[in-house]
C-alpha positions as a Markdown table, in Angstrom:
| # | Residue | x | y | z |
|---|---|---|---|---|
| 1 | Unk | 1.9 | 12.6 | 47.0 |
| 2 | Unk | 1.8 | 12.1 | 51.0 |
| 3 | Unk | 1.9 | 9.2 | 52.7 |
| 4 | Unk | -0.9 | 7.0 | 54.6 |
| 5 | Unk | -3.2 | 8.7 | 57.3 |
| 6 | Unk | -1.9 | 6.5 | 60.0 |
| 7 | Unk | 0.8 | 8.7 | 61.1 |
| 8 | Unk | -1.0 | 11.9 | 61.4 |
| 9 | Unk | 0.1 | 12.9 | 58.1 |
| 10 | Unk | -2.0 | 14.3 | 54.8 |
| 11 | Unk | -3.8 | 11.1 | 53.3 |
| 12 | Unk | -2.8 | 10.4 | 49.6 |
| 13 | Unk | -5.5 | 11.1 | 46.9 |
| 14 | Unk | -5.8 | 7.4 | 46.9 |
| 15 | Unk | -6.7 | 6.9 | 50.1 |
| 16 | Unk | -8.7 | 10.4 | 50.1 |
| 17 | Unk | -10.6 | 9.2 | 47.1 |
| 18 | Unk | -11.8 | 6.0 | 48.6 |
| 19 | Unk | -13.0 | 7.7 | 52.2 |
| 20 | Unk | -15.0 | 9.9 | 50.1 |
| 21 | Unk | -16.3 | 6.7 | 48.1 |
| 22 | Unk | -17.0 | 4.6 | 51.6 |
| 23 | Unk | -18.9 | 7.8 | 53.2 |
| 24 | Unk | -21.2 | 8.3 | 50.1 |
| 25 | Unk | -22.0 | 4.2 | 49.8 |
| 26 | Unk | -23.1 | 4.9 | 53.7 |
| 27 | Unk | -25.2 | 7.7 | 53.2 |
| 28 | Unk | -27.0 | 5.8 | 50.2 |
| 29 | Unk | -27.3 | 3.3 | 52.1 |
| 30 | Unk | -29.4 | 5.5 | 55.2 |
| 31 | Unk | -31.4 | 7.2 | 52.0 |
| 32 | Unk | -32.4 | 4.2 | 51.2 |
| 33 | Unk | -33.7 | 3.1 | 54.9 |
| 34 | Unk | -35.9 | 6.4 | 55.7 |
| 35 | Unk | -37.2 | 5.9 | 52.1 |
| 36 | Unk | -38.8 | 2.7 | 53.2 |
| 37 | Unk | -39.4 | 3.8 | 56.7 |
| 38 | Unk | -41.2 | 7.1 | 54.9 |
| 39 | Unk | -43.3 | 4.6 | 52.3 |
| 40 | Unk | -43.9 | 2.8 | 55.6 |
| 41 | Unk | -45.6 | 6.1 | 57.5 |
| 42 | Unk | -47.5 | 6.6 | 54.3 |
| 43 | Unk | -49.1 | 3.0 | 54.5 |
| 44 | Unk | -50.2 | 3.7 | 58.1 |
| 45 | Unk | -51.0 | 6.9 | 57.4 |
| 46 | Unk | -54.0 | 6.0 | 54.9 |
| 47 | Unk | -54.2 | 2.4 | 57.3 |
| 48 | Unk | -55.5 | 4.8 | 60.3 |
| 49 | Unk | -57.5 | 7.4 | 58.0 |
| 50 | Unk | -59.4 | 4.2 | 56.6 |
| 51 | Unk | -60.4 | 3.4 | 60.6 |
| 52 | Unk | -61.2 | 6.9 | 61.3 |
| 53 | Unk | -58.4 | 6.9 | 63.4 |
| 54 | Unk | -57.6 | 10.6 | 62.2 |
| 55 | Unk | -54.4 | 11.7 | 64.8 |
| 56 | Unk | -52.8 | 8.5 | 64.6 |
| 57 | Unk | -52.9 | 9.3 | 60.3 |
| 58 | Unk | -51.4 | 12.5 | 61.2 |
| 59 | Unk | -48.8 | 11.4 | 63.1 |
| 60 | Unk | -47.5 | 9.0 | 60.8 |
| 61 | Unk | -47.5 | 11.7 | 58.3 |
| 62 | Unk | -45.5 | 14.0 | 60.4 |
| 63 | Unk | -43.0 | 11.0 | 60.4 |
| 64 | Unk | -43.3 | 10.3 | 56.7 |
| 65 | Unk | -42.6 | 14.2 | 56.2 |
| 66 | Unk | -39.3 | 14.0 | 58.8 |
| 67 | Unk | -37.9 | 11.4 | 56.9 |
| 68 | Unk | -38.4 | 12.8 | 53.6 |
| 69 | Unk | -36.5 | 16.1 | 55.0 |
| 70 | Unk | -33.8 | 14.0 | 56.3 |
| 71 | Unk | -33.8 | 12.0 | 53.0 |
| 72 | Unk | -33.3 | 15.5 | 51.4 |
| 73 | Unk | -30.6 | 16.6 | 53.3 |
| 74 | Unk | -28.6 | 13.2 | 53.2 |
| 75 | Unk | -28.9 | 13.8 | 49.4 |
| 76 | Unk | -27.6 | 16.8 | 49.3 |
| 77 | Unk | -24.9 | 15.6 | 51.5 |
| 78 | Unk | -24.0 | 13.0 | 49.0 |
| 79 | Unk | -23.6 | 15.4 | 46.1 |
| 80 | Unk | -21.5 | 17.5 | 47.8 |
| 81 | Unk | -19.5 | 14.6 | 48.4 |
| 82 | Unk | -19.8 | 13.1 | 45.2 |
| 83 | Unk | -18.3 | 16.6 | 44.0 |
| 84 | Unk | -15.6 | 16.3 | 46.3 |
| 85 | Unk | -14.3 | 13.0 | 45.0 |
| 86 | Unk | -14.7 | 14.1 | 41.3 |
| 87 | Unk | -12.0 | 17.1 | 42.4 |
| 88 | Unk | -10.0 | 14.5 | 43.5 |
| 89 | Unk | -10.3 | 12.7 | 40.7 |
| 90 | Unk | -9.3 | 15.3 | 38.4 |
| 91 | Unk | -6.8 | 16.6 | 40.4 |
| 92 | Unk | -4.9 | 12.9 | 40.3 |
| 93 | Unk | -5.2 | 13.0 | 36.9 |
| 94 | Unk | -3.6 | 16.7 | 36.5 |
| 95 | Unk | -0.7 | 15.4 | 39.2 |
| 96 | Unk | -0.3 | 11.9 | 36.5 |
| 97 | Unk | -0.3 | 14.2 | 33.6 |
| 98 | Unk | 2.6 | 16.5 | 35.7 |
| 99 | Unk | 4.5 | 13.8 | 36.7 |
| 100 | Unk | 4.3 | 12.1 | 32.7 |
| 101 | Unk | 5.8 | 15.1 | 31.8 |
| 102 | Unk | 8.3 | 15.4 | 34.2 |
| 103 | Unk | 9.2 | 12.2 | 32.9 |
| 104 | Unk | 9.2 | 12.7 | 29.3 |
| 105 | Unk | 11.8 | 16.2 | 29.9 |
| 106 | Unk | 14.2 | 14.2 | 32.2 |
| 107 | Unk | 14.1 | 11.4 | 29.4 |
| 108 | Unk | 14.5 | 14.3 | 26.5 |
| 109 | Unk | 17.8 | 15.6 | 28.8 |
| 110 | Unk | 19.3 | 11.9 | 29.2 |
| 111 | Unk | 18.8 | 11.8 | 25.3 |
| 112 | Unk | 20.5 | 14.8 | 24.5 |
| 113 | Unk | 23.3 | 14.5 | 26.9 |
| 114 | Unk | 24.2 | 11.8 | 24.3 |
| 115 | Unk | 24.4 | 13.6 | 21.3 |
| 116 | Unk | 26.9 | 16.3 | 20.7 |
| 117 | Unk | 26.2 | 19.4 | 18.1 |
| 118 | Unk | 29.8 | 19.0 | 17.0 |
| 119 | Unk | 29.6 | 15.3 | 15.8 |
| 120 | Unk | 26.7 | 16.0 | 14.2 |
| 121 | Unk | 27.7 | 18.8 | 12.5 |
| 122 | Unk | 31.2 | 16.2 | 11.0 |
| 123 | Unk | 28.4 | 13.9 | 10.0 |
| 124 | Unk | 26.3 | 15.8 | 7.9 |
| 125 | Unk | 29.4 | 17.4 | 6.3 |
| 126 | Unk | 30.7 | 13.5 | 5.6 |
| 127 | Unk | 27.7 | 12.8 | 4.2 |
| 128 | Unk | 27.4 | 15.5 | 1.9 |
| 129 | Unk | 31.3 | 15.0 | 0.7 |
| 130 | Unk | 30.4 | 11.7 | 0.1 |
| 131 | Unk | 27.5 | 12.7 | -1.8 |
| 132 | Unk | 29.6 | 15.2 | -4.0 |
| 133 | Unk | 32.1 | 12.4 | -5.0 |
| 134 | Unk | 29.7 | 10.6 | -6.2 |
| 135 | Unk | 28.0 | 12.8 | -7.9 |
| 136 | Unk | 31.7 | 13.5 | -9.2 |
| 137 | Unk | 31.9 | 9.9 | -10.1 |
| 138 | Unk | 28.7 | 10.0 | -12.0 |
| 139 | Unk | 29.6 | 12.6 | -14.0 |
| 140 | Unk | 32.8 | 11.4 | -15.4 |
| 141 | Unk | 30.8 | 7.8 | -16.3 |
| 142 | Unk | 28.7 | 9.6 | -18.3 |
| 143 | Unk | 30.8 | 11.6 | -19.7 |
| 144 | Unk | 32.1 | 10.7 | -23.6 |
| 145 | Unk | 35.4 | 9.4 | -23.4 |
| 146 | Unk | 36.0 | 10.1 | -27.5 |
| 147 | Unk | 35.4 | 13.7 | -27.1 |
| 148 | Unk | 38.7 | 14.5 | -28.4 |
| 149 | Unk | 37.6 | 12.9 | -32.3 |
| 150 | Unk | 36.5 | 15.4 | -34.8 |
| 151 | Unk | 33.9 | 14.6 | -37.3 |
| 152 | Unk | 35.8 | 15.8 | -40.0 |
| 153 | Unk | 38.8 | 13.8 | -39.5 |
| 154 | Unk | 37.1 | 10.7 | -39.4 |
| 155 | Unk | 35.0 | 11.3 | -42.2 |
| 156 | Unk | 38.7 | 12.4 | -44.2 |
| 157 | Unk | 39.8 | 9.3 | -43.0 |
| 158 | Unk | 37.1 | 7.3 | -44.0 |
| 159 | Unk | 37.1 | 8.3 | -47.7 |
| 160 | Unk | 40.6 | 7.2 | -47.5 |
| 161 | Unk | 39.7 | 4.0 | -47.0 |
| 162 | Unk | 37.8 | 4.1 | -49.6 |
| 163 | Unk | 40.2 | 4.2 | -52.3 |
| 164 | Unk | 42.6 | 1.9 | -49.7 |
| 165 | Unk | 40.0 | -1.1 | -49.3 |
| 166 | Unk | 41.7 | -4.1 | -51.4 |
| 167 | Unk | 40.1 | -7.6 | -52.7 |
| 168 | Unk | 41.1 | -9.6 | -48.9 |
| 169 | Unk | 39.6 | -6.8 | -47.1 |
| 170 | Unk | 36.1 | -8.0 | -47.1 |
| 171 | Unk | 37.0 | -11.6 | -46.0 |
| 172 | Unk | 38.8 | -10.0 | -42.9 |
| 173 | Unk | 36.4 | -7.7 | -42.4 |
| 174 | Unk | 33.6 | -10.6 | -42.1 |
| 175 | Unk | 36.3 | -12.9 | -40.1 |
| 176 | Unk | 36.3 | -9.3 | -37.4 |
| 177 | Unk | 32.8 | -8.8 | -37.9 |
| 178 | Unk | 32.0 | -13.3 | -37.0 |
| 179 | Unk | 30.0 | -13.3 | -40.1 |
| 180 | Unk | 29.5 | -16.8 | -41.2 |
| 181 | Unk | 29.8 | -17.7 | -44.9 |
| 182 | Unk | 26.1 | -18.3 | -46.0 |
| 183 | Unk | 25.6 | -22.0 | -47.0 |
| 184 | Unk | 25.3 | -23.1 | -50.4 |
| 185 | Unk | 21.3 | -23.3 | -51.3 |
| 186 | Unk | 19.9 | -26.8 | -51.3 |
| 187 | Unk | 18.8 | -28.0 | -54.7 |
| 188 | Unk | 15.0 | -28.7 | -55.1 |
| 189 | Unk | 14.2 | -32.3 | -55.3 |
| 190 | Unk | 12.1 | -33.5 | -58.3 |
| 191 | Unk | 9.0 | -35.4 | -57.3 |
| 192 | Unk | 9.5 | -38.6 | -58.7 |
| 193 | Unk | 6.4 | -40.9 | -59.3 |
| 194 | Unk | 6.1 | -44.1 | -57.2 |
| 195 | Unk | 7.4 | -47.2 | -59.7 |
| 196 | Unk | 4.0 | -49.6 | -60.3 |
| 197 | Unk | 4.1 | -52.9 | -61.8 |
| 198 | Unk | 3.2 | -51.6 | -65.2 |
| 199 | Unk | 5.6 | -50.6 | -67.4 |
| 200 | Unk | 5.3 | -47.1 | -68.5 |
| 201 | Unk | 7.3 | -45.5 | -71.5 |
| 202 | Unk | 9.5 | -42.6 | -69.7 |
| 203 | Unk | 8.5 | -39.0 | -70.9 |
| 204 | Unk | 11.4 | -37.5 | -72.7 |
| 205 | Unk | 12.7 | -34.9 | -70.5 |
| 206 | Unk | 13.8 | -32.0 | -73.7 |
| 207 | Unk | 10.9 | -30.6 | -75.1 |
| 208 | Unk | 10.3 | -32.2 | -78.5 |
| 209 | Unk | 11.4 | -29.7 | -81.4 |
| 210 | Unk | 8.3 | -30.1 | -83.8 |
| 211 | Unk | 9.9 | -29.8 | -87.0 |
| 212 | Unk | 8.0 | -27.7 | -90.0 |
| 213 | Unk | 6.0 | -30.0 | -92.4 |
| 214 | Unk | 7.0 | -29.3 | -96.1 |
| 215 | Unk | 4.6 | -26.9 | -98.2 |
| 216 | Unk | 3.8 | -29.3 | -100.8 |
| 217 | Unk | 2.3 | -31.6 | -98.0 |
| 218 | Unk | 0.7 | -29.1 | -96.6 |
| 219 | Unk | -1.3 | -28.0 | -99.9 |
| 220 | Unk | -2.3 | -31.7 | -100.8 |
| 221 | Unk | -3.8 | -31.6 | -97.6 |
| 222 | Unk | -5.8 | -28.9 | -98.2 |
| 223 | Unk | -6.8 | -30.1 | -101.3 |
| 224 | Unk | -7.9 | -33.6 | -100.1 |
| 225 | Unk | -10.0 | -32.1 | -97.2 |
| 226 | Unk | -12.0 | -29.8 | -100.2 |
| 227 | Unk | -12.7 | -32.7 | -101.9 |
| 228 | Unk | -14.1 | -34.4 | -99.3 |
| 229 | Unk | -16.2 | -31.2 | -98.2 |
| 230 | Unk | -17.7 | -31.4 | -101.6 |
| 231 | Unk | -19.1 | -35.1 | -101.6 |
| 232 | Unk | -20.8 | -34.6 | -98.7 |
| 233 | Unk | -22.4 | -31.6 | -99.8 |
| 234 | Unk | -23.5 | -33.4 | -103.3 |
C-alpha cells in the first residue's frame, strides 16, 4: 500500500476509505438541511395560499421544488460515493487475502527448507525394518518350540511306562504333582443325652437277640387263651 497523502503521494486505502466516509457524513448532513428548509417552503406555501396571498405561495413553492432537486442530486451524489467506498472496501479485503497468502507460501517454503526428501526417505525405511523385526519376533514367540516331538513316539513311550510304573511311583508322582495326602475323615460324634438328676437305666447298646420260646409253651398258650374264649361265650 502507499503512504499518507501529505507528501503528494497516492493515499492508502485507509486513508482513501475514510475521505470517502467524511465526504458522505457531509453531504447527509446538507440533505438533511434543504429537507427542512423544503418542509419549511411547504408551510409557507399553504401559510400564504390560506391569506390569499397567491404569488408569495408560489414562490415558496418554487423554493420547496429547488431544494428538493438539489436534495436529489446530493443523493445521488452520496451513492455514488457510497459505491466508491464499498470498492475500496472490497478491494482491501482482496489485497488482505493476497498478502495472507503471500504469507502462508513464504511460511510453507521456510517449512520445507527444513525437511529433506532423503532423511525422510531413511525414516520410513527404519521404521518399516523395525516393523519387520518385530513382526519377526512375533512369529518365533508364537511359534511351538516342541515341534520336533512325534505323536507316536510319545504315545510308544508312554505305554512303556505303563508296564514300567512301580509301587513308589505314585507317592513321587503326588510329591511332583504337590498333592497333599487327604486327611483322615472325622468320626461322627454320638449325641449324647444331657445327665438329669434321675437316674435312668442305660439302654443296652447290642440289640437284644430274642431267643425262640419252646413249642410246648407255645401250644399251652394256645390252649389257655381257647379256654378262656369259650367262658365268655357261655
Amino acid at each position: 500500500r502507499g503512504g499518507g497523502g501529505g507528501g503528494g503521494g497516492t493515499p492508502s486505502a485507509a486513508e482513501s476509505l475514510t475521505a470517502l466516509r467524511g465526504r458522505i457524513s457531509a453531504l447527509d448532513k446538507r440533505i438533511e438541511f434543504l429537507e427542512k428548509k423544503a418542509q419549511a417552503n411547504l408551510v409557507a406555501a399553504k401559510r400564504f395560499h390560506g391569506a390569499k396571498q397567491k404569488s408569495k405561495a408560489m414562490t415558496e413553492l418554487a423554493r420547496k421544488r429547488m431544494h428538493e432537486k438539489e436534495i436529489d442530486k446530493l443523493r445521488v451524489s452520496v451513492a455514488n460515493l457510497e459505491q466508491q467506498a464499498f470498492a475500496i472496501e472490497n478491494a482491501s479485503t482482496s489485497i488482505d487475502i493476497v498478502n495472507g497468502l503471500k504469507i502462508a507460501r513464504q511460511a510453507n517454503q521456510d517449512i520445507q527448507k527444513q525437511i529433506n526428501v532423503e532423511d525422510i526417505e531413511t525414516l520410513r525405511e527404519d521404521i518399516e525394518e523395525q516393523m519387520q523385526m518385530q513382526e519377526e519376533v512375533n512369529d518365533i514367540l508364537s511359534t511351538n518350540m516342541y515341534t520336533d516331538m512325534d505323536d507316536d513316539d510319545l504315545l510308544a513311550e508312554l505305554d512303556e511306562l505303563d508296564d514300567e510304573i512301580g509301587v513308589g511311583d505314585d507317592d513321587l508322582l503326588n510329591e511332583l504333582a504337590g498333592e497333599v495326602t487327604p486327611a483322615p475323615k472325622a468320626k461322627s460324634k454320638v449325641f449324647t443325652p444331657p445327665t438329669s438328676s434321675v437316674n435312668l437305666p442305660v439302654a443296652p447298646s447290642a440289640t437284644p437277640v430274642r431267643r425262640a420260646a419252646p413249642v410246648e409253651d407255645e401250644d399251652e398258650d394256645a390252649r389257655a387263651l381257647a379256654a378262656l374264649q369259650a367262658e365268655m361265650e357261655a
